[in-house]
């Protein structure tokens, strides 16, 4: 229990350090976002013919959107920034969407989790079964052919595959929608039309997530399985007359999948990061889509909120992998200090 409490404390501290670094990067960069916002507001006031720009009014607008007081001491800004995040879950107001950043991310997060996690789980499951099958067919034509296909597939960037699928299956064949999370004629809610529309719109984004996680894991599973097939305890199991199916499941598969478990949890971070480009390609309004839009529109409050979201996902995935590894591998003690062989 002490180890788990310590590990959670380390994760919270890491997140706090990241948020702190984010704040100072945002506030102290020369010609940083606050100065750019001030110049933009001054230019907008001059363009709209509202008379001589009032610096107090400009600072009030900056504080309204970002939560920062531009003329306040730095330590006061930092204290208010941390307090607003911890107490009020307030990341400021989006300049682009004119909504609170937290509300935007909270509404977009389930959609990103849906397509990203489904794609990751699909890719992981395929890698496990394909890699194990290749190990049992080591040296065969199937093994050599699949190895070549996987190496070739891994050399294609996921965004290139996404663009290709969008052009072929959406624009040319018309099998899937070009953009959106569901059809405009459907009513959101627990009804069949809406759920079918959601699945129809998400097939290509999910398959892109599958492409991101496919391939390398299969080769890893194959290598682990080949190594374990040569172990003495597997030979002993065969001499004892155990069935091939039991050996594959209990002795080979269970042990070969262990090194891939940590990669699965860390893969959450990679697939969420790739969603920034993927959701933009498919015009799928998730967290990645809003992050890209915030970058284009210089919406710094929303951009920083998205950055904190991706960081939280990464830290959470690594923490869960670290805390649960001993549960799936009894040889590893909870503290990670002792190993029994």
Short mmCIF file of C-alpha atoms in Angstrom, two decimals:
data_model
loop_
_atom_site.label_atom_id
_atom_site.label_comp_id
_atom_site.label_asym_id
_atom_site.label_seq_id
_atom_site.Cartn_x
_atom_site.Cartn_y
_atom_site.Cartn_z
CA UNK A 1 0.00 0.00 0.00
CA UNK A 2 2.89 2.33 0.77
CA UNK A 3 4.32 1.74 -2.69
CA UNK A 4 1.02 2.59 -4.37
CA UNK A 5 0.64 5.77 -2.33
CA UNK A 6 4.22 6.74 -3.19
CA UNK A 7 3.69 6.05 -6.88
CA UNK A 8 0.49 8.11 -7.00
CA UNK A 9 2.27 10.93 -5.17
CA UNK A 10 5.08 10.87 -7.73
CA UNK A 11 2.56 11.09 -10.55
CA UNK A 12 0.77 14.03 -8.96
CA UNK A 13 4.11 15.77 -8.42
CA UNK A 14 5.10 15.15 -12.04
CA UNK A 15 1.82 16.62 -13.25
CA UNK A 16 2.29 19.63 -10.98
CA UNK A 17 5.79 20.21 -12.38
CA UNK A 18 4.46 19.99 -15.95
CA UNK A 19 1.68 22.47 -15.21
CA UNK A 20 4.25 24.81 -13.62
CA UNK A 21 6.58 24.60 -16.61
CA UNK A 22 3.61 25.18 -18.89
CA UNK A 23 2.70 28.33 -16.99
CA UNK A 24 6.18 29.83 -17.19
CA UNK A 25 6.58 28.90 -20.86
CA UNK A 26 3.27 30.61 -21.54
CA UNK A 27 4.06 33.72 -19.53
CA UNK A 28 7.79 34.38 -19.93
CA UNK A 29 8.64 33.66 -23.57
CA UNK A 30 9.86 36.82 -25.36
CA UNK A 31 7.06 38.18 -27.49
CA UNK A 32 4.87 35.51 -25.91
CA UNK A 33 1.15 34.93 -26.25
CA UNK A 34 0.06 37.62 -23.77
CA UNK A 35 1.91 40.28 -25.73
CA UNK A 36 0.51 38.94 -28.99
CA UNK A 37 -2.99 39.02 -27.55
CA UNK A 38 -2.47 42.61 -26.37
CA UNK A 39 -1.30 43.72 -29.81
CA UNK A 40 -4.17 41.89 -31.50
CA UNK A 41 -6.77 43.46 -29.22
CA UNK A 42 -5.29 46.90 -29.75
CA UNK A 43 -5.39 46.36 -33.51
CA UNK A 44 -9.00 45.13 -33.36
CA UNK A 45 -10.06 48.19 -31.36
CA UNK A 46 -8.38 50.48 -33.87
CA UNK A 47 -9.98 48.65 -36.79
CA UNK A 48 -13.45 48.80 -35.26
CA UNK A 49 -13.09 52.54 -34.73
CA UNK A 50 -13.75 52.43 -30.99
CA UNK A 51 -11.48 55.38 -30.44
CA UNK A 52 -8.16 55.44 -28.64
CA UNK A 53 -7.35 52.04 -27.21
CA UNK A 54 -7.71 51.83 -23.44
CA UNK A 55 -4.90 49.70 -21.98
CA UNK A 56 -6.95 48.91 -18.88
CA UNK A 57 -9.77 47.58 -21.06
CA UNK A 58 -7.26 45.51 -23.04
CA UNK A 59 -5.83 44.01 -19.86
CA UNK A 60 -9.34 43.30 -18.59
CA UNK A 61 -10.13 41.37 -21.77
CA UNK A 62 -6.87 39.41 -21.51
CA UNK A 63 -7.71 38.47 -17.92
CA UNK A 64 -11.23 37.46 -18.96
CA UNK A 65 -9.96 35.06 -21.63
CA UNK A 66 -6.79 33.69 -20.03
CA UNK A 67 -7.35 34.03 -16.29
CA UNK A 68 -4.08 35.99 -16.03
CA UNK A 69 -3.71 39.54 -14.81
CA UNK A 70 -1.07 40.90 -17.22
CA UNK A 71 0.14 43.62 -14.84
CA UNK A 72 0.02 41.53 -11.66
CA UNK A 73 3.26 40.17 -10.12
CA UNK A 74 4.32 36.82 -11.52
CA UNK A 75 3.82 34.94 -8.24
CA UNK A 76 0.25 36.25 -8.02
CA UNK A 77 -0.47 35.07 -11.55
CA UNK A 78 1.01 31.66 -10.77
CA UNK A 79 -1.00 31.30 -7.55
CA UNK A 80 -4.24 32.22 -9.30
CA UNK A 81 -3.43 29.86 -12.18
CA UNK A 82 -2.91 26.86 -9.90
CA UNK A 83 -5.88 27.76 -7.69
CA UNK A 84 -8.23 28.07 -10.65
CA UNK A 85 -7.17 24.69 -12.03
CA UNK A 86 -7.28 22.77 -8.73
CA UNK A 87 -10.32 24.39 -7.11
CA UNK A 88 -12.49 25.48 -10.02
CA UNK A 89 -11.15 23.35 -12.93
CA UNK A 90 -10.82 26.67 -14.74
CA UNK A 91 -8.26 26.74 -17.56
CA UNK A 92 -9.43 30.09 -18.86
CA UNK A 93 -11.71 30.94 -21.74
CA UNK A 94 -11.14 29.94 -25.34
CA UNK A 95 -10.58 32.90 -27.63
CA UNK A 96 -11.50 30.88 -30.71
CA UNK A 97 -14.65 29.15 -29.40
CA UNK A 98 -15.65 31.78 -26.82
CA UNK A 99 -16.32 29.02 -24.26
CA UNK A 100 -14.53 27.85 -21.10
CA UNK A 101 -11.61 25.60 -22.00
CA UNK A 102 -12.70 22.95 -19.50
CA UNK A 103 -16.16 22.71 -21.07
CA UNK A 104 -14.67 22.29 -24.56
CA UNK A 105 -12.26 19.55 -23.49
CA UNK A 106 -14.88 17.83 -21.31
CA UNK A 107 -17.30 17.57 -24.23
CA UNK A 108 -14.63 16.52 -26.75
CA UNK A 109 -12.81 14.01 -24.51
CA UNK A 110 -15.31 11.09 -24.79
CA UNK A 111 -15.13 11.18 -28.58
CA UNK A 112 -11.32 11.10 -28.60
CA UNK A 113 -11.27 8.30 -26.02
CA UNK A 114 -13.79 6.33 -28.07
CA UNK A 115 -11.88 6.32 -31.36
CA UNK A 116 -8.40 6.19 -29.80
CA UNK A 117 -8.98 3.39 -27.31
CA UNK A 118 -10.92 1.25 -29.77
CA UNK A 119 -8.14 1.63 -32.34
CA UNK A 120 -5.47 0.85 -29.76
CA UNK A 121 -7.25 -2.24 -28.40
CA UNK A 122 -7.93 -3.51 -31.93
CA UNK A 123 -4.29 -3.06 -32.91
CA UNK A 124 -3.02 -4.64 -29.68
CA UNK A 125 -5.28 -7.69 -29.99
CA UNK A 126 -4.31 -8.21 -33.61
CA UNK A 127 -0.62 -7.92 -32.74
CA UNK A 128 -0.90 -10.52 -29.98
CA UNK A 129 -2.66 -13.17 -32.05
CA UNK A 130 -0.73 -12.50 -35.25
CA UNK A 131 2.65 -12.46 -33.48
CA UNK A 132 1.92 -15.72 -31.65
CA UNK A 133 0.75 -17.37 -34.87
CA UNK A 134 3.90 -16.23 -36.68
CA UNK A 135 6.05 -17.68 -33.88
CA UNK A 136 4.43 -21.09 -34.24
CA UNK A 137 5.05 -20.87 -38.00
CA UNK A 138 8.64 -19.65 -37.63
CA UNK A 139 10.57 -19.93 -40.87
CA UNK A 140 7.49 -20.64 -42.98
CA UNK A 141 6.36 -18.65 -45.98
CA UNK A 142 3.59 -17.14 -43.90
CA UNK A 143 6.10 -15.93 -41.30
CA UNK A 144 8.44 -14.43 -43.90
CA UNK A 145 5.60 -12.87 -45.88
CA UNK A 146 3.92 -11.30 -42.85
CA UNK A 147 7.26 -9.96 -41.61
CA UNK A 148 7.78 -8.20 -44.93
CA UNK A 149 4.23 -6.83 -44.93
CA UNK A 150 4.59 -5.52 -41.36
CA UNK A 151 7.92 -3.83 -42.10
CA UNK A 152 6.43 -2.20 -45.20
CA UNK A 153 3.29 -1.12 -43.29
CA UNK A 154 5.37 0.43 -40.51
CA UNK A 155 7.26 2.53 -43.04
CA UNK A 156 4.01 4.29 -44.09
CA UNK A 157 3.15 7.29 -41.84
CA UNK A 158 -0.26 6.99 -40.22
CA UNK A 159 -1.35 10.37 -41.58
CA UNK A 160 -0.54 9.24 -45.13
CA UNK A 161 -2.65 6.13 -44.57
CA UNK A 162 -5.47 8.30 -43.16
CA UNK A 163 -5.43 10.62 -46.19
CA UNK A 164 -5.37 7.62 -48.54
CA UNK A 165 -8.36 5.98 -46.81
CA UNK A 166 -10.29 9.25 -46.78
CA UNK A 167 -9.75 9.80 -50.50
CA UNK A 168 -10.55 6.23 -51.54
CA UNK A 169 -13.33 5.17 -49.16
CA UNK A 170 -15.03 8.53 -48.59
CA UNK A 171 -14.51 10.71 -51.67
CA UNK A 172 -14.28 8.09 -54.43
CA UNK A 173 -16.34 5.15 -53.18
CA UNK A 174 -18.59 7.08 -50.82
CA UNK A 175 -18.71 4.24 -48.29
CA UNK A 176 -18.02 6.44 -45.27
CA UNK A 177 -18.80 10.08 -44.32
CA UNK A 178 -16.22 12.73 -45.09
CA UNK A 179 -16.46 14.60 -41.78
CA UNK A 180 -18.24 14.80 -38.45
CA UNK A 181 -19.00 12.58 -35.47
CA UNK A 182 -22.54 11.71 -36.54
CA UNK A 183 -25.00 12.65 -39.24
CA UNK A 184 -26.66 16.09 -39.11
CA UNK A 185 -30.12 14.52 -39.50
CA UNK A 186 -29.76 12.28 -36.44
CA UNK A 187 -30.88 13.24 -32.94
CA UNK A 188 -28.20 12.65 -30.27
CA UNK A 189 -29.40 10.24 -27.63
CA UNK A 190 -29.87 6.59 -26.80
CA UNK A 191 -31.48 5.60 -30.07
CA UNK A 192 -30.50 3.20 -32.84
CA UNK A 193 -30.15 5.80 -35.62
CA UNK A 194 -27.75 7.89 -33.58
CA UNK A 195 -25.60 4.92 -32.49
CA UNK A 196 -25.40 3.56 -36.05
CA UNK A 197 -24.41 7.01 -37.32
CA UNK A 198 -21.71 7.34 -34.63
CA UNK A 199 -20.22 3.95 -35.57
CA UNK A 200 -20.40 4.76 -39.29
CA UNK A 201 -18.56 8.07 -38.83
CA UNK A 202 -15.90 6.54 -36.56
CA UNK A 203 -14.84 3.53 -38.65
CA UNK A 204 -12.08 5.32 -40.59
CA UNK A 205 -10.67 7.20 -37.54
CA UNK A 206 -10.66 3.94 -35.54
CA UNK A 207 -8.95 2.09 -38.37
CA UNK A 208 -6.32 4.83 -38.48
CA UNK A 209 -5.70 4.24 -34.77
CA UNK A 210 -5.39 0.57 -35.59
CA UNK A 211 -2.75 1.37 -38.20
CA UNK A 212 -0.79 3.39 -35.62
CA UNK A 213 -0.61 0.43 -33.22
CA UNK A 214 -0.28 -2.35 -35.79
CA UNK A 215 2.87 -4.09 -36.88
CA UNK A 216 5.68 -3.42 -34.44
CA UNK A 217 3.80 -5.11 -31.62
CA UNK A 218 3.27 -8.22 -33.76
CA UNK A 219 7.02 -8.55 -34.33
CA UNK A 220 7.58 -8.03 -30.61
CA UNK A 221 5.05 -10.72 -29.73
CA UNK A 222 6.63 -13.04 -32.28
CA UNK A 223 10.11 -12.54 -30.80
CA UNK A 224 8.87 -13.09 -27.24
CA UNK A 225 6.98 -16.24 -28.26
CA UNK A 226 9.95 -17.71 -30.17
CA UNK A 227 12.19 -17.14 -27.14
CA UNK A 228 9.72 -18.73 -24.73
CA UNK A 229 9.14 -21.72 -27.02
CA UNK A 230 12.80 -22.56 -26.51
CA UNK A 231 12.63 -22.45 -22.71
CA UNK A 232 13.12 -25.61 -20.63
CA UNK A 233 9.75 -25.38 -18.90
CA UNK A 234 7.98 -25.44 -22.28
CA UNK A 235 9.92 -28.58 -23.25
CA UNK A 236 9.01 -30.12 -19.91
CA UNK A 237 5.34 -29.34 -20.50
CA UNK A 238 5.50 -31.13 -23.84
CA UNK A 239 7.18 -34.15 -22.27
CA UNK A 240 4.41 -34.28 -19.68
CA UNK A 241 1.93 -34.71 -22.51
CA UNK A 242 0.13 -31.37 -22.16
CA UNK A 243 -1.89 -30.35 -25.19
CA UNK A 244 -0.50 -27.78 -27.62
CA UNK A 245 -3.46 -25.50 -26.94
CA UNK A 246 -2.81 -25.51 -23.19
CA UNK A 247 0.91 -24.87 -23.70
CA UNK A 248 0.17 -22.01 -26.10
CA UNK A 249 -2.28 -20.34 -23.71
CA UNK A 250 -0.75 -20.95 -20.28
CA UNK A 251 2.98 -21.17 -20.94
CA UNK A 252 3.70 -19.23 -24.13
CA UNK A 253 1.00 -16.62 -24.57
CA UNK A 254 0.73 -15.61 -20.92
CA UNK A 255 4.47 -14.99 -20.61
CA UNK A 256 5.06 -13.53 -24.07
CA UNK A 257 2.41 -10.86 -23.58
CA UNK A 258 3.89 -9.49 -20.34
CA UNK A 259 6.55 -7.22 -21.93
CA UNK A 260 3.87 -5.80 -24.25
CA UNK A 261 1.60 -4.74 -21.40
CA UNK A 262 3.65 -1.67 -20.49
CA UNK A 263 3.82 -0.73 -24.16
CA UNK A 264 0.03 -0.93 -24.33
CA UNK A 265 -0.43 1.59 -21.52
CA UNK A 266 2.25 3.93 -22.84
CA UNK A 267 0.67 3.55 -26.27
CA UNK A 268 -2.30 5.50 -24.93
CA UNK A 269 -0.12 8.60 -24.99
CA UNK A 270 1.10 7.95 -28.52
CA UNK A 271 -2.33 7.36 -29.97
CA UNK A 272 -3.81 10.44 -28.28
CA UNK A 273 -0.93 12.52 -29.62
CA UNK A 274 -1.50 11.18 -33.12
CA UNK A 275 -5.18 12.12 -32.80
CA UNK A 276 -4.19 15.78 -33.28
CA UNK A 277 -3.45 15.09 -36.95
CA UNK A 278 -5.91 12.23 -37.41
CA UNK A 279 -8.96 14.17 -36.17
CA UNK A 280 -7.99 17.11 -38.34
CA UNK A 281 -7.82 14.90 -41.44
CA UNK A 282 -11.25 13.38 -40.79
CA UNK A 283 -12.71 16.62 -39.36
CA UNK A 284 -13.63 14.65 -36.25
CA UNK A 285 -14.18 17.18 -33.43
CA UNK A 286 -12.31 15.59 -30.55
CA UNK A 287 -9.57 16.94 -28.32
CA UNK A 288 -7.01 16.64 -31.12
CA UNK A 289 -9.21 18.59 -33.52
CA UNK A 290 -9.65 21.43 -31.03
CA UNK A 291 -5.92 21.40 -30.27
CA UNK A 292 -5.05 21.86 -33.93
CA UNK A 293 -7.66 24.60 -34.26
CA UNK A 294 -6.28 26.34 -31.17
CA UNK A 295 -2.81 26.29 -32.73
CA UNK A 296 -4.09 27.76 -35.99
CA UNK A 297 -6.09 30.48 -34.23
CA UNK A 298 -3.45 31.25 -31.56
CA UNK A 299 -5.93 30.24 -28.88
CA UNK A 300 -3.35 29.84 -26.13
CA UNK A 301 -5.71 29.03 -23.22
CA UNK A 302 -7.23 26.15 -25.18
CA UNK A 303 -3.83 25.03 -26.46
CA UNK A 304 -2.39 24.87 -22.94
CA UNK A 305 -5.45 23.10 -21.62
CA UNK A 306 -5.03 20.47 -24.34
CA UNK A 307 -1.35 20.14 -23.49
CA UNK A 308 -2.22 19.44 -19.85
CA UNK A 309 -4.83 16.91 -20.99
CA UNK A 310 -2.30 14.95 -23.09
CA UNK A 311 0.22 15.09 -20.27
CA UNK A 312 -2.34 13.74 -17.80
CA UNK A 313 -3.17 10.85 -20.15
CA UNK A 314 0.54 9.99 -20.49
CA UNK A 315 1.23 10.07 -16.75
CA UNK A 316 -1.93 8.09 -15.98
CA UNK A 317 -1.05 5.37 -18.48
CA UNK A 318 2.49 4.95 -17.16
CA UNK A 319 1.25 4.95 -13.54
CA UNK A 320 -1.40 2.32 -14.19
CA UNK A 321 1.13 0.12 -16.00
CA UNK A 322 3.60 0.46 -13.14
CA UNK A 323 1.03 -0.25 -10.41
CA UNK A 324 -0.66 -3.20 -12.09
CA UNK A 325 2.33 -5.02 -13.56
CA UNK A 326 2.85 -6.99 -10.36
CA UNK A 327 -0.77 -8.18 -10.57
CA UNK A 328 -0.29 -9.81 -13.98
CA UNK A 329 3.26 -11.03 -13.23
CA UNK A 330 3.52 -12.48 -9.69
CA UNK A 331 7.32 -12.66 -9.98
CA UNK A 332 7.46 -8.87 -9.64
CA UNK A 333 6.98 -7.53 -6.13
CA UNK A 334 4.75 -4.49 -5.59
CA UNK A 335 7.69 -2.25 -4.93
CA UNK A 336 9.58 -3.33 -7.98
CA UNK A 337 12.55 -4.04 -5.68
CA UNK A 338 12.71 -7.83 -5.67
CA UNK A 339 12.27 -10.43 -8.35
CA UNK A 340 11.91 -14.14 -7.88
CA UNK A 341 12.89 -16.52 -10.59
#
